Amino acid sequence: EPEVTQTPSHQVTQMGQEVILRCVPISNHLYFYWYRQILGQKVEFLVSFYNNEISEKSEIFDDQFSVERPDGSNFTLKIRSTKLEDSAMYFCASSEGLRGETQYFGPGTRLLVL
Amino acid sequence: AQSVTQPDIHITVSEGASLELRCNYSYGATPYLFWYVQSPGQGLQLLLKYFSGDTLVQGIKGFEAEFKRSQSSFNLRKPSVHWSDAAEYFCAVVPRGQGGKLIFGQGTELSVKP
């Protein structure tokens, strides 16, 4: 069964450093998402991406964040200058369509900012 | 305010006992409704979803959920819990007419006693 994959599974970085989290969505899916879950809190939407552009973003997704689909398979989340509060589990998801289509999630990348 | 509420943070049941996890939502129009499960170290897996029609929805792993419009609820049930069901369960919605982002409840952690 096709699945969403994410790399790395864990990342430790120093505050102020740039990190890139990578995702390979399911191949025939058209919509891509990033969510995050701070330890002990609920899963929060960050951004959705369709047709090579951001379709929706949350208040969390400020200028420090960017997303890109550099080729036909990868979908990346970049944090330019990490802060302590960026420490969280980051989930990538993909779906065939919008508005209730099932979103399939990857296993997540646990980011720790020191 | 629009929200998804899971009133129970942690539930413990005995193996073989029945289970009901509660979810309430507060939206003007009934959103698309989902239940996801997250096992330790794993991503989020869809258990079931409700868009319209029959209010009793069957999912994977023997789970079902019932949509009750009058109560704005979408409770998850299982007649007989197995030890492998121990995990965190998330109720989530996609509000109609607001793009495709999932909005999650706080989650309910399920422990299963032998």
mmCIF file with all atom_site columns, C-alpha atoms in Angstrom:
data_model
loop_
_atom_site.group_PDB
_atom_site.id
_atom_site.type_symbol
_atom_site.label_atom_id
_atom_site.label_alt_id
_atom_site.label_comp_id
_atom_site.label_asym_id
_atom_site.label_entity_id
_atom_site.label_seq_id
_atom_site.pdbx_PDB_ins_code
_atom_site.Cartn_x
_atom_site.Cartn_y
_atom_site.Cartn_z
_atom_site.occupancy
_atom_site.B_iso_or_equiv
_atom_site.pdbx_formal_charge
_atom_site.auth_seq_id
_atom_site.auth_comp_id
_atom_site.auth_asym_id
_atom_site.auth_atom_id
_atom_site.pdbx_PDB_model_num
ATOM 1   C CA . GLU A 1 1   ? 0.000   0.000  0.000  1.00 0.00 ? 1   GLU A CA 1
ATOM 2   C CA . PRO A 1 2   ? 1.367   3.449  -0.882 1.00 0.00 ? 2   PRO A CA 1
ATOM 3   C CA . GLU A 1 3   ? 2.452   5.530  2.056  1.00 0.00 ? 3   GLU A CA 1
ATOM 4   C CA . VAL A 1 4   ? 3.812   8.947  2.910  1.00 0.00 ? 4   VAL A CA 1
ATOM 5   C CA . THR A 1 5   ? 7.430   8.917  4.014  1.00 0.00 ? 5   THR A CA 1
ATOM 6   C CA . GLN A 1 6   ? 9.367   11.522 5.954  1.00 0.00 ? 6   GLN A CA 1
ATOM 7   C CA . THR A 1 7   ? 13.050  12.111 6.622  1.00 0.00 ? 7   THR A CA 1
ATOM 8   C CA . PRO A 1 8   ? 14.746  12.437 8.958  1.00 0.00 ? 8   PRO A CA 1
ATOM 9   C CA . SER A 1 9   ? 12.823  10.735 11.732 1.00 0.00 ? 9   SER A CA 1
ATOM 10  C CA . HIS A 1 10  ? 14.642  12.853 14.327 1.00 0.00 ? 10  HIS A CA 1
ATOM 11  C CA . GLN A 1 11  ? 16.567  16.094 14.036 1.00 0.00 ? 11  GLN A CA 1
ATOM 12  C CA . VAL A 1 12  ? 18.426  18.053 16.679 1.00 0.00 ? 12  VAL A CA 1
ATOM 13  C CA . THR A 1 13  ? 19.514  21.571 15.839 1.00 0.00 ? 13  THR A CA 1
ATOM 14  C CA . GLN A 1 14  ? 20.811  24.701 17.500 1.00 0.00 ? 14  GLN A CA 1
ATOM 15  C CA . MET A 1 15  ? 18.595  27.744 17.853 1.00 0.00 ? 15  MET A CA 1
ATOM 16  C CA . GLY A 1 16  ? 18.991  30.041 14.863 1.00 0.00 ? 16  GLY A CA 1
ATOM 17  C CA . GLN A 1 17  ? 19.945  27.258 12.461 1.00 0.00 ? 17  GLN A CA 1
ATOM 18  C CA . GLU A 1 18  ? 18.007  26.394 9.336  1.00 0.00 ? 18  GLU A CA 1
ATOM 19  C CA . VAL A 1 19  ? 16.354  23.009 9.034  1.00 0.00 ? 19  VAL A CA 1
ATOM 20  C CA . ILE A 1 20  ? 14.708  21.284 6.110  1.00 0.00 ? 20  ILE A CA 1
ATOM 21  C CA . LEU A 1 21  ? 12.202  18.530 6.719  1.00 0.00 ? 21  LEU A CA 1
ATOM 22  C CA . ARG A 1 22  ? 11.511  16.250 3.808  1.00 0.00 ? 22  ARG A CA 1
ATOM 23  C CA . CYS A 1 23  ? 8.430   14.346 2.756  1.00 0.00 ? 23  CYS A CA 1
ATOM 24  C CA . VAL A 1 24  ? 7.558   12.082 -0.137 1.00 0.00 ? 24  VAL A CA 1
ATOM 25  C CA . PRO A 1 25  ? 3.768   12.169 -0.592 1.00 0.00 ? 25  PRO A CA 1
ATOM 26  C CA . ILE A 1 26  ? 1.767   9.407  -2.225 1.00 0.00 ? 26  ILE A CA 1
ATOM 27  C CA . SER A 1 27  ? 2.509   9.593  -5.934 1.00 0.00 ? 27  SER A CA 1
ATOM 28  C CA . ASN A 1 28  ? -0.931  10.359 -7.412 1.00 0.00 ? 28  ASN A CA 1
ATOM 29  C CA . HIS A 1 29  ? -1.925  12.830 -4.717 1.00 0.00 ? 29  HIS A CA 1
ATOM 30  C CA . LEU A 1 30  ? -2.320  16.494 -5.575 1.00 0.00 ? 30  LEU A CA 1
ATOM 31  C CA . TYR A 1 31  ? -2.684  18.187 -2.168 1.00 0.00 ? 31  TYR A CA 1
ATOM 32  C CA . PHE A 1 32  ? 0.055   18.339 0.419  1.00 0.00 ? 32  PHE A CA 1
ATOM 33  C CA . TYR A 1 33  ? 0.036   19.477 4.001  1.00 0.00 ? 33  TYR A CA 1
ATOM 34  C CA . TRP A 1 34  ? 2.270   20.097 6.981  1.00 0.00 ? 34  TRP A CA 1
ATOM 35  C CA . TYR A 1 35  ? 1.036   19.806 10.544 1.00 0.00 ? 35  TYR A CA 1
ATOM 36  C CA . ARG A 1 36  ? 2.880   19.972 13.828 1.00 0.00 ? 36  ARG A CA 1
ATOM 37  C CA . GLN A 1 37  ? 2.319   18.648 17.304 1.00 0.00 ? 37  GLN A CA 1
ATOM 38  C CA . ILE A 1 38  ? 4.088   20.254 20.221 1.00 0.00 ? 38  ILE A CA 1
ATOM 39  C CA . LEU A 1 39  ? 4.577   17.762 23.027 1.00 0.00 ? 39  LEU A CA 1
ATOM 40  C CA . GLY A 1 40  ? 1.376   17.399 25.016 1.00 0.00 ? 40  GLY A CA 1
ATOM 41  C CA . GLN A 1 41  ? -0.657  19.591 22.672 1.00 0.00 ? 41  GLN A CA 1
ATOM 42  C CA . LYS A 1 42  ? -3.029  18.987 19.808 1.00 0.00 ? 42  LYS A CA 1
ATOM 43  C CA . VAL A 1 43  ? -2.024  18.488 16.196 1.00 0.00 ? 43  VAL A CA 1
ATOM 44  C CA . GLU A 1 44  ? -2.065  21.884 14.443 1.00 0.00 ? 44  GLU A CA 1
ATOM 45  C CA . PHE A 1 45  ? -2.355  22.721 10.767 1.00 0.00 ? 45  PHE A CA 1
ATOM 46  C CA . LEU A 1 46  ? 0.531   24.693 9.304  1.00 0.00 ? 46  LEU A CA 1
ATOM 47  C CA . VAL A 1 47  ? 0.079   24.882 5.540  1.00 0.00 ? 47  VAL A CA 1
ATOM 48  C CA . SER A 1 48  ? -1.524  23.285 2.520  1.00 0.00 ? 48  SER A CA 1
ATOM 49  C CA . PHE A 1 49  ? -0.020  23.233 -0.964 1.00 0.00 ? 49  PHE A CA 1
ATOM 50  C CA . TYR A 1 50  ? -1.539  22.604 -4.358 1.00 0.00 ? 50  TYR A CA 1
ATOM 51  C CA . ASN A 1 51  ? -0.429  23.183 -7.911 1.00 0.00 ? 51  ASN A CA 1
ATOM 52  C CA . ASN A 1 52  ? 2.961   24.478 -6.784 1.00 0.00 ? 52  ASN A CA 1
ATOM 53  C CA . GLU A 1 53  ? 1.637   27.145 -4.517 1.00 0.00 ? 53  GLU A CA 1
ATOM 54  C CA . ILE A 1 54  ? 0.394   27.597 -0.976 1.00 0.00 ? 54  ILE A CA 1
ATOM 55  C CA . SER A 1 55  ? -3.382  27.299 -0.864 1.00 0.00 ? 55  SER A CA 1
ATOM 56  C CA . GLU A 1 56  ? -3.836  27.979 2.844  1.00 0.00 ? 56  GLU A CA 1
ATOM 57  C CA . LYS A 1 57  ? -1.633  28.717 5.837  1.00 0.00 ? 57  LYS A CA 1
ATOM 58  C CA . SER A 1 58  ? -2.148  29.180 9.530  1.00 0.00 ? 58  SER A CA 1
ATOM 59  C CA . GLU A 1 59  ? -1.008  31.997 11.788 1.00 0.00 ? 59  GLU A CA 1
ATOM 60  C CA . ILE A 1 60  ? 1.847   29.770 12.907 1.00 0.00 ? 60  ILE A CA 1
ATOM 61  C CA . PHE A 1 61  ? 3.252   29.674 9.375  1.00 0.00 ? 61  PHE A CA 1
ATOM 62  C CA . ASP A 1 62  ? 5.093   32.977 9.456  1.00 0.00 ? 62  ASP A CA 1
ATOM 63  C CA . ASP A 1 63  ? 7.988   34.244 7.341  1.00 0.00 ? 63  ASP A CA 1
ATOM 64  C CA . GLN A 1 64  ? 10.374  31.813 9.011  1.00 0.00 ? 64  GLN A CA 1
ATOM 65  C CA . PHE A 1 65  ? 8.601   28.933 7.319  1.00 0.00 ? 65  PHE A CA 1
ATOM 66  C CA . SER A 1 66  ? 8.531   28.012 3.654  1.00 0.00 ? 66  SER A CA 1
ATOM 67  C CA . VAL A 1 67  ? 7.440   25.004 1.618  1.00 0.00 ? 67  VAL A CA 1
ATOM 68  C CA . GLU A 1 68  ? 8.605   23.755 -1.706 1.00 0.00 ? 68  GLU A CA 1
ATOM 69  C CA . ARG A 1 69  ? 8.062   20.924 -4.126 1.00 0.00 ? 69  ARG A CA 1
ATOM 70  C CA . PRO A 1 70  ? 11.520  20.881 -5.690 1.00 0.00 ? 70  PRO A CA 1
ATOM 71  C CA . ASP A 1 71  ? 10.806  17.933 -7.973 1.00 0.00 ? 71  ASP A CA 1
ATOM 72  C CA . GLY A 1 72  ? 7.988   15.563 -8.818 1.00 0.00 ? 72  GLY A CA 1
ATOM 73  C CA . SER A 1 73  ? 8.219   13.574 -5.627 1.00 0.00 ? 73  SER A CA 1
ATOM 74  C CA . ASN A 1 74  ? 9.525   15.585 -2.677 1.00 0.00 ? 74  ASN A CA 1
ATOM 75  C CA . PHE A 1 75  ? 7.717   18.144 -0.548 1.00 0.00 ? 75  PHE A CA 1
ATOM 76  C CA . THR A 1 76  ? 9.820   20.094 1.925  1.00 0.00 ? 76  THR A CA 1
ATOM 77  C CA . LEU A 1 77  ? 9.275   22.337 4.926  1.00 0.00 ? 77  LEU A CA 1
ATOM 78  C CA . LYS A 1 78  ? 12.064  24.799 5.700  1.00 0.00 ? 78  LYS A CA 1
ATOM 79  C CA . ILE A 1 79  ? 12.441  26.684 8.925  1.00 0.00 ? 79  ILE A CA 1
ATOM 80  C CA . ARG A 1 80  ? 14.954  29.474 8.306  1.00 0.00 ? 80  ARG A CA 1
ATOM 81  C CA . SER A 1 81  ? 16.008  30.372 11.822 1.00 0.00 ? 81  SER A CA 1
ATOM 82  C CA . THR A 1 82  ? 14.765  27.902 14.361 1.00 0.00 ? 82  THR A CA 1
ATOM 83  C CA . LYS A 1 83  ? 13.479  28.933 17.768 1.00 0.00 ? 83  LYS A CA 1
ATOM 84  C CA . LEU A 1 84  ? 13.141  26.856 20.907 1.00 0.00 ? 84  LEU A CA 1
ATOM 85  C CA . GLU A 1 85  ? 9.372   26.861 20.461 1.00 0.00 ? 85  GLU A CA 1
ATOM 86  C CA . ASP A 1 86  ? 9.703   25.176 17.069 1.00 0.00 ? 86  ASP A CA 1
ATOM 87  C CA . SER A 1 87  ? 10.508  21.932 18.882 1.00 0.00 ? 87  SER A CA 1
ATOM 88  C CA . ALA A 1 88  ? 7.701   19.596 17.896 1.00 0.00 ? 88  ALA A CA 1
ATOM 89  C CA . MET A 1 89  ? 6.723   16.579 15.824 1.00 0.00 ? 89  MET A CA 1
ATOM 90  C CA . TYR A 1 90  ? 6.134   17.644 12.232 1.00 0.00 ? 90  TYR A CA 1
ATOM 91  C CA . PHE A 1 91  ? 3.766   15.585 10.113 1.00 0.00 ? 91  PHE A CA 1
ATOM 92  C CA . CYS A 1 92  ? 3.438   15.648 6.372  1.00 0.00 ? 92  CYS A CA 1
ATOM 93  C CA . ALA A 1 93  ? 0.177   14.541 4.767  1.00 0.00 ? 93  ALA A CA 1
ATOM 94  C CA . SER A 1 94  ? -1.201  14.202 1.271  1.00 0.00 ? 94  SER A CA 1
ATOM 95  C CA . SER A 1 95  ? -4.604  13.696 -0.325 1.00 0.00 ? 95  SER A CA 1
ATOM 96  C CA . GLU A 1 96  ? -6.086  13.169 -3.763 1.00 0.00 ? 96  GLU A CA 1
ATOM 97  C CA . GLY A 1 97  ? -8.535  16.018 -3.368 1.00 0.00 ? 97  GLY A CA 1
ATOM 98  C CA . LEU A 1 98  ? -9.854  18.606 -0.967 1.00 0.00 ? 98  LEU A CA 1
ATOM 99  C CA . ARG A 1 99  ? -12.825 19.001 1.309  1.00 0.00 ? 99  ARG A CA 1
ATOM 100 C CA . GLY A 1 100 ? -12.983 15.783 3.120  1.00 0.00 ? 100 GLY A CA 1
ATOM 101 C CA . GLU A 1 101 ? -10.739 13.595 1.024  1.00 0.00 ? 101 GLU A CA 1
ATOM 102 C CA . THR A 1 102 ? -8.723  11.368 3.289  1.00 0.00 ? 102 THR A CA 1
ATOM 103 C CA . GLN A 1 103 ? -5.381  12.813 4.264  1.00 0.00 ? 103 GLN A CA 1
ATOM 104 C CA . TYR A 1 104 ? -2.662  10.198 4.621  1.00 0.00 ? 104 TYR A CA 1
ATOM 105 C CA . PHE A 1 105 ? -0.010  11.033 7.171  1.00 0.00 ? 105 PHE A CA 1
ATOM 106 C CA . GLY A 1 106 ? 3.656   10.238 7.331  1.00 0.00 ? 106 GLY A CA 1
ATOM 107 C CA . PRO A 1 107 ? 5.347   8.961  10.504 1.00 0.00 ? 107 PRO A CA 1
ATOM 108 C CA . GLY A 1 108 ? 6.602   12.418 11.428 1.00 0.00 ? 108 GLY A CA 1
ATOM 109 C CA . THR A 1 109 ? 9.918   14.142 12.087 1.00 0.00 ? 109 THR A CA 1
ATOM 110 C CA . ARG A 1 110 ? 10.699  14.951 15.683 1.00 0.00 ? 110 ARG A CA 1
ATOM 111 C CA . LEU A 1 111 ? 12.548  18.276 15.766 1.00 0.00 ? 111 LEU A CA 1
ATOM 112 C CA . LEU A 1 112 ? 14.400  19.376 18.869 1.00 0.00 ? 112 LEU A CA 1
ATOM 113 C CA . VAL A 1 113 ? 15.802  22.890 18.986 1.00 0.00 ? 113 VAL A CA 1
ATOM 114 C CA . LEU A 1 114 ? 18.446  23.496 21.644 1.00 0.00 ? 114 LEU A CA 1
ATOM 115 C CA . ALA B 2 1   ? -16.126 29.727 18.670 1.00 0.00 ? 1   ALA B CA 1
ATOM 116 C CA . GLN B 2 2   ? -15.478 26.904 16.233 1.00 0.00 ? 2   GLN B CA 1
ATOM 117 C CA . SER B 2 3   ? -13.874 23.968 17.983 1.00 0.00 ? 3   SER B CA 1
ATOM 118 C CA . VAL B 2 4   ? -13.434 20.240 18.305 1.00 0.00 ? 4   VAL B CA 1
ATOM 119 C CA . THR B 2 5   ? -13.584 18.867 21.832 1.00 0.00 ? 5   THR B CA 1
ATOM 120 C CA . GLN B 2 6   ? -12.542 15.522 23.192 1.00 0.00 ? 6   GLN B CA 1
ATOM 121 C CA . PRO B 2 7   ? -13.572 15.700 26.847 1.00 0.00 ? 7   PRO B CA 1
ATOM 122 C CA . ASP B 2 8   ? -11.557 12.707 28.013 1.00 0.00 ? 8   ASP B CA 1
ATOM 123 C CA . ILE B 2 9   ? -7.792  13.117 28.065 1.00 0.00 ? 9   ILE B CA 1
ATOM 124 C CA . HIS B 2 10  ? -7.097  9.579  29.244 1.00 0.00 ? 10  HIS B CA 1
ATOM 125 C CA . ILE B 2 11  ? -9.282  6.468  29.420 1.00 0.00 ? 11  ILE B CA 1
ATOM 126 C CA . THR B 2 12  ? -8.403  3.041  30.775 1.00 0.00 ? 12  THR B CA 1
ATOM 127 C CA . VAL B 2 13  ? -10.479 -0.009 29.873 1.00 0.00 ? 13  VAL B CA 1
ATOM 128 C CA . SER B 2 14  ? -10.038 -3.703 30.460 1.00 0.00 ? 14  SER B CA 1
ATOM 129 C CA . GLU B 2 15  ? -9.258  -5.962 27.537 1.00 0.00 ? 15  GLU B CA 1
ATOM 130 C CA . GLY B 2 16  ? -12.497 -7.302 26.135 1.00 0.00 ? 16  GLY B CA 1
ATOM 131 C CA . ALA B 2 17  ? -14.570 -4.437 27.490 1.00 0.00 ? 17  ALA B CA 1
ATOM 132 C CA . SER B 2 18  ? -16.455 -2.010 25.285 1.00 0.00 ? 18  SER B CA 1
ATOM 133 C CA . LEU B 2 19  ? -15.126 1.419  24.486 1.00 0.00 ? 19  LEU B CA 1
ATOM 134 C CA . GLU B 2 20  ? -16.629 4.787  23.679 1.00 0.00 ? 20  GLU B CA 1
ATOM 135 C CA . LEU B 2 21  ? -14.534 7.865  23.000 1.00 0.00 ? 21  LEU B CA 1
ATOM 136 C CA . ARG B 2 22  ? -16.360 11.150 22.875 1.00 0.00 ? 22  ARG B CA 1
ATOM 137 C CA . CYS B 2 23  ? -16.039 13.945 20.345 1.00 0.00 ? 23  CYS B CA 1
ATOM 138 C CA . ASN B 2 24  ? -18.083 17.124 20.090 1.00 0.00 ? 24  ASN B CA 1
ATOM 139 C CA . TYR B 2 25  ? -17.774 19.872 17.535 1.00 0.00 ? 25  TYR B CA 1
ATOM 140 C CA . SER B 2 26  ? -18.989 23.409 17.308 1.00 0.00 ? 26  SER B CA 1
ATOM 141 C CA . TYR B 2 27  ? -19.511 24.574 13.730 1.00 0.00 ? 27  TYR B CA 1
ATOM 142 C CA . GLY B 2 28  ? -22.412 26.234 11.967 1.00 0.00 ? 28  GLY B CA 1
ATOM 143 C CA . ALA B 2 29  ? -22.635 23.591 9.258  1.00 0.00 ? 29  ALA B CA 1
ATOM 144 C CA . THR B 2 30  ? -21.823 19.966 9.977  1.00 0.00 ? 30  THR B CA 1
ATOM 145 C CA . PRO B 2 31  ? -18.169 19.535 9.041  1.00 0.00 ? 31  PRO B CA 1
ATOM 146 C CA . TYR B 2 32  ? -16.573 16.454 7.530  1.00 0.00 ? 32  TYR B CA 1
ATOM 147 C CA . LEU B 2 33  ? -15.751 14.233 10.529 1.00 0.00 ? 33  LEU B CA 1
ATOM 148 C CA . PHE B 2 34  ? -12.803 11.928 11.065 1.00 0.00 ? 34  PHE B CA 1
ATOM 149 C CA . TRP B 2 35  ? -11.212 9.700  13.661 1.00 0.00 ? 35  TRP B CA 1
ATOM 150 C CA . TYR B 2 36  ? -7.463  9.062  13.517 1.00 0.00 ? 36  TYR B CA 1
ATOM 151 C CA . VAL B 2 37  ? -5.324  6.807  15.688 1.00 0.00 ? 37  VAL B CA 1
ATOM 152 C CA . GLN B 2 38  ? -1.686  7.354  16.588 1.00 0.00 ? 38  GLN B CA 1
ATOM 153 C CA . SER B 2 39  ? 0.290   4.437  17.976 1.00 0.00 ? 39  SER B CA 1
ATOM 154 C CA . PRO B 2 40  ? 3.592   5.190  19.733 1.00 0.00 ? 40  PRO B CA 1
ATOM 155 C CA . GLY B 2 41  ? 6.243   6.184  17.198 1.00 0.00 ? 41  GLY B CA 1
ATOM 156 C CA . GLN B 2 42  ? 3.765   6.000  14.347 1.00 0.00 ? 42  GLN B CA 1
ATOM 157 C CA . GLY B 2 43  ? 1.992   8.529  12.170 1.00 0.00 ? 43  GLY B CA 1
ATOM 158 C CA . LEU B 2 44  ? -1.720  9.191  12.183 1.00 0.00 ? 44  LEU B CA 1
ATOM 159 C CA . GLN B 2 45  ? -3.875  6.467  10.664 1.00 0.00 ? 45  GLN B CA 1
ATOM 160 C CA . LEU B 2 46  ? -7.446  7.070  9.557  1.00 0.00 ? 46  LEU B CA 1
ATOM 161 C CA . LEU B 2 47  ? -9.971  4.855  11.338 1.00 0.00 ? 47  LEU B CA 1
ATOM 162 C CA . LEU B 2 48  ? -13.143 6.175  9.698  1.00 0.00 ? 48  LEU B CA 1
ATOM 163 C CA . LYS B 2 49  ? -14.848 9.266  8.357  1.00 0.00 ? 49  LYS B CA 1
ATOM 164 C CA . TYR B 2 50  ? -18.321 10.720 7.908  1.00 0.00 ? 50  TYR B CA 1
ATOM 165 C CA . PHE B 2 51  ? -19.440 12.972 5.090  1.00 0.00 ? 51  PHE B CA 1
ATOM 166 C CA . SER B 2 52  ? -23.172 12.390 4.816  1.00 0.00 ? 52  SER B CA 1
ATOM 167 C CA . GLY B 2 53  ? -25.782 9.643  4.715  1.00 0.00 ? 53  GLY B CA 1
ATOM 168 C CA . ASP B 2 54  ? -25.938 6.772  7.177  1.00 0.00 ? 54  ASP B CA 1
ATOM 169 C CA . THR B 2 55  ? -25.095 8.147  10.599 1.00 0.00 ? 55  THR B CA 1
ATOM 170 C CA . LEU B 2 56  ? -23.396 4.937  11.750 1.00 0.00 ? 56  LEU B CA 1
ATOM 171 C CA . VAL B 2 57  ? -20.021 4.591  10.086 1.00 0.00 ? 57  VAL B CA 1
ATOM 172 C CA . GLN B 2 58  ? -17.894 1.469  10.079 1.00 0.00 ? 58  GLN B CA 1
ATOM 173 C CA . GLY B 2 59  ? -14.130 1.736  10.097 1.00 0.00 ? 59  GLY B CA 1
ATOM 174 C CA . ILE B 2 60  ? -11.037 -0.363 10.263 1.00 0.00 ? 60  ILE B CA 1
ATOM 175 C CA . LYS B 2 61  ? -9.947  -2.529 13.195 1.00 0.00 ? 61  LYS B CA 1
ATOM 176 C CA . GLY B 2 62  ? -13.546 -3.107 14.310 1.00 0.00 ? 62  GLY B CA 1
ATOM 177 C CA . PHE B 2 63  ? -14.249 0.540  15.145 1.00 0.00 ? 63  PHE B CA 1
ATOM 178 C CA . GLU B 2 64  ? -17.468 2.381  14.398 1.00 0.00 ? 64  GLU B CA 1
ATOM 179 C CA . ALA B 2 65  ? -18.698 5.901  15.023 1.00 0.00 ? 65  ALA B CA 1
ATOM 180 C CA . GLU B 2 66  ? -22.122 7.451  15.219 1.00 0.00 ? 66  GLU B CA 1
ATOM 181 C CA . PHE B 2 67  ? -22.917 10.950 14.034 1.00 0.00 ? 67  PHE B CA 1
ATOM 182 C CA . LYS B 2 68  ? -25.616 12.680 16.087 1.00 0.00 ? 68  LYS B CA 1
ATOM 183 C CA . ARG B 2 69  ? -26.548 16.038 14.644 1.00 0.00 ? 69  ARG B CA 1
ATOM 184 C CA . SER B 2 70  ? -28.725 17.016 17.604 1.00 0.00 ? 70  SER B CA 1
ATOM 185 C CA . GLN B 2 71  ? -25.781 16.569 19.959 1.00 0.00 ? 71  GLN B CA 1
ATOM 186 C CA . SER B 2 72  ? -23.044 17.780 17.573 1.00 0.00 ? 72  SER B CA 1
ATOM 187 C CA . SER B 2 73  ? -21.217 14.587 18.403 1.00 0.00 ? 73  SER B CA 1
ATOM 188 C CA . PHE B 2 74  ? -19.258 11.917 16.580 1.00 0.00 ? 74  PHE B CA 1
ATOM 189 C CA . ASN B 2 75  ? -18.383 9.294  19.188 1.00 0.00 ? 75  ASN B CA 1
ATOM 190 C CA . LEU B 2 76  ? -16.083 6.389  18.448 1.00 0.00 ? 76  LEU B CA 1
ATOM 191 C CA . ARG B 2 77  ? -16.986 2.912  19.693 1.00 0.00 ? 77  ARG B CA 1
ATOM 192 C CA . LYS B 2 78  ? -15.625 -0.574 19.763 1.00 0.00 ? 78  LYS B CA 1
ATOM 193 C CA . PRO B 2 79  ? -17.529 -3.529 21.272 1.00 0.00 ? 79  PRO B CA 1
ATOM 194 C CA . SER B 2 80  ? -14.477 -5.399 22.557 1.00 0.00 ? 80  SER B CA 1
ATOM 195 C CA . VAL B 2 81  ? -11.101 -3.754 23.063 1.00 0.00 ? 81  VAL B CA 1
ATOM 196 C CA . HIS B 2 82  ? -7.832  -5.565 22.368 1.00 0.00 ? 82  HIS B CA 1
ATOM 197 C CA . TRP B 2 83  ? -4.506  -4.758 24.036 1.00 0.00 ? 83  TRP B CA 1
ATOM 198 C CA . SER B 2 84  ? -3.198  -3.579 20.664 1.00 0.00 ? 84  SER B CA 1
ATOM 199 C CA . ASP B 2 85  ? -5.804  -0.795 20.649 1.00 0.00 ? 85  ASP B CA 1
ATOM 200 C CA . ALA B 2 86  ? -3.781  1.121  23.242 1.00 0.00 ? 86  ALA B CA 1
ATOM 201 C CA . ALA B 2 87  ? -2.926  4.373  21.453 1.00 0.00 ? 87  ALA B CA 1
ATOM 202 C CA . GLU B 2 88  ? -3.906  8.008  21.164 1.00 0.00 ? 88  GLU B CA 1
ATOM 203 C CA . TYR B 2 89  ? -7.149  8.740  19.336 1.00 0.00 ? 89  TYR B CA 1
ATOM 204 C CA . PHE B 2 90  ? -7.868  12.012 17.613 1.00 0.00 ? 90  PHE B CA 1
ATOM 205 C CA . CYS B 2 91  ? -11.175 13.346 16.440 1.00 0.00 ? 91  CYS B CA 1
ATOM 206 C CA . ALA B 2 92  ? -10.771 15.818 13.582 1.00 0.00 ? 92  ALA B CA 1
ATOM 207 C CA . VAL B 2 93  ? -12.948 17.892 11.290 1.00 0.00 ? 93  VAL B CA 1
ATOM 208 C CA . VAL B 2 94  ? -12.661 19.624 7.947  1.00 0.00 ? 94  VAL B CA 1
ATOM 209 C CA . PRO B 2 95  ? -15.064 22.572 8.064  1.00 0.00 ? 95  PRO B CA 1
ATOM 210 C CA . ARG B 2 96  ? -17.221 22.798 4.971  1.00 0.00 ? 96  ARG B CA 1
ATOM 211 C CA . GLY B 2 97  ? -16.332 25.629 2.640  1.00 0.00 ? 97  GLY B CA 1
ATOM 212 C CA . GLN B 2 98  ? -12.995 26.333 4.347  1.00 0.00 ? 98  GLN B CA 1
ATOM 213 C CA . GLY B 2 99  ? -10.456 24.470 2.244  1.00 0.00 ? 99  GLY B CA 1
ATOM 214 C CA . GLY B 2 100 ? -9.104  21.123 3.288  1.00 0.00 ? 100 GLY B CA 1
ATOM 215 C CA . LYS B 2 101 ? -7.260  21.630 6.547  1.00 0.00 ? 101 LYS B CA 1
ATOM 216 C CA . LEU B 2 102 ? -7.926  19.200 9.360  1.00 0.00 ? 102 LEU B CA 1
ATOM 217 C CA . ILE B 2 103 ? -8.720  20.661 12.762 1.00 0.00 ? 103 ILE B CA 1
ATOM 218 C CA . PHE B 2 104 ? -7.943  18.246 15.547 1.00 0.00 ? 104 PHE B CA 1
ATOM 219 C CA . GLY B 2 105 ? -9.261  17.690 19.020 1.00 0.00 ? 105 GLY B CA 1
ATOM 220 C CA . GLN B 2 106 ? -6.883  17.358 21.949 1.00 0.00 ? 106 GLN B CA 1
ATOM 221 C CA . GLY B 2 107 ? -6.763  13.595 21.683 1.00 0.00 ? 107 GLY B CA 1
ATOM 222 C CA . THR B 2 108 ? -7.733  10.799 24.062 1.00 0.00 ? 108 THR B CA 1
ATOM 223 C CA . GLU B 2 109 ? -5.068  8.414  25.270 1.00 0.00 ? 109 GLU B CA 1
ATOM 224 C CA . LEU B 2 110 ? -6.398  4.881  25.627 1.00 0.00 ? 110 LEU B CA 1
ATOM 225 C CA . SER B 2 111 ? -4.781  2.406  27.995 1.00 0.00 ? 111 SER B CA 1
ATOM 226 C CA . VAL B 2 112 ? -5.866  -1.241 28.029 1.00 0.00 ? 112 VAL B CA 1
ATOM 227 C CA . LYS B 2 113 ? -5.624  -3.348 31.191 1.00 0.00 ? 113 LYS B CA 1
ATOM 228 C CA . PRO B 2 114 ? -5.021  -7.066 30.834 1.00 0.00 ? 114 PRO B CA 1
#
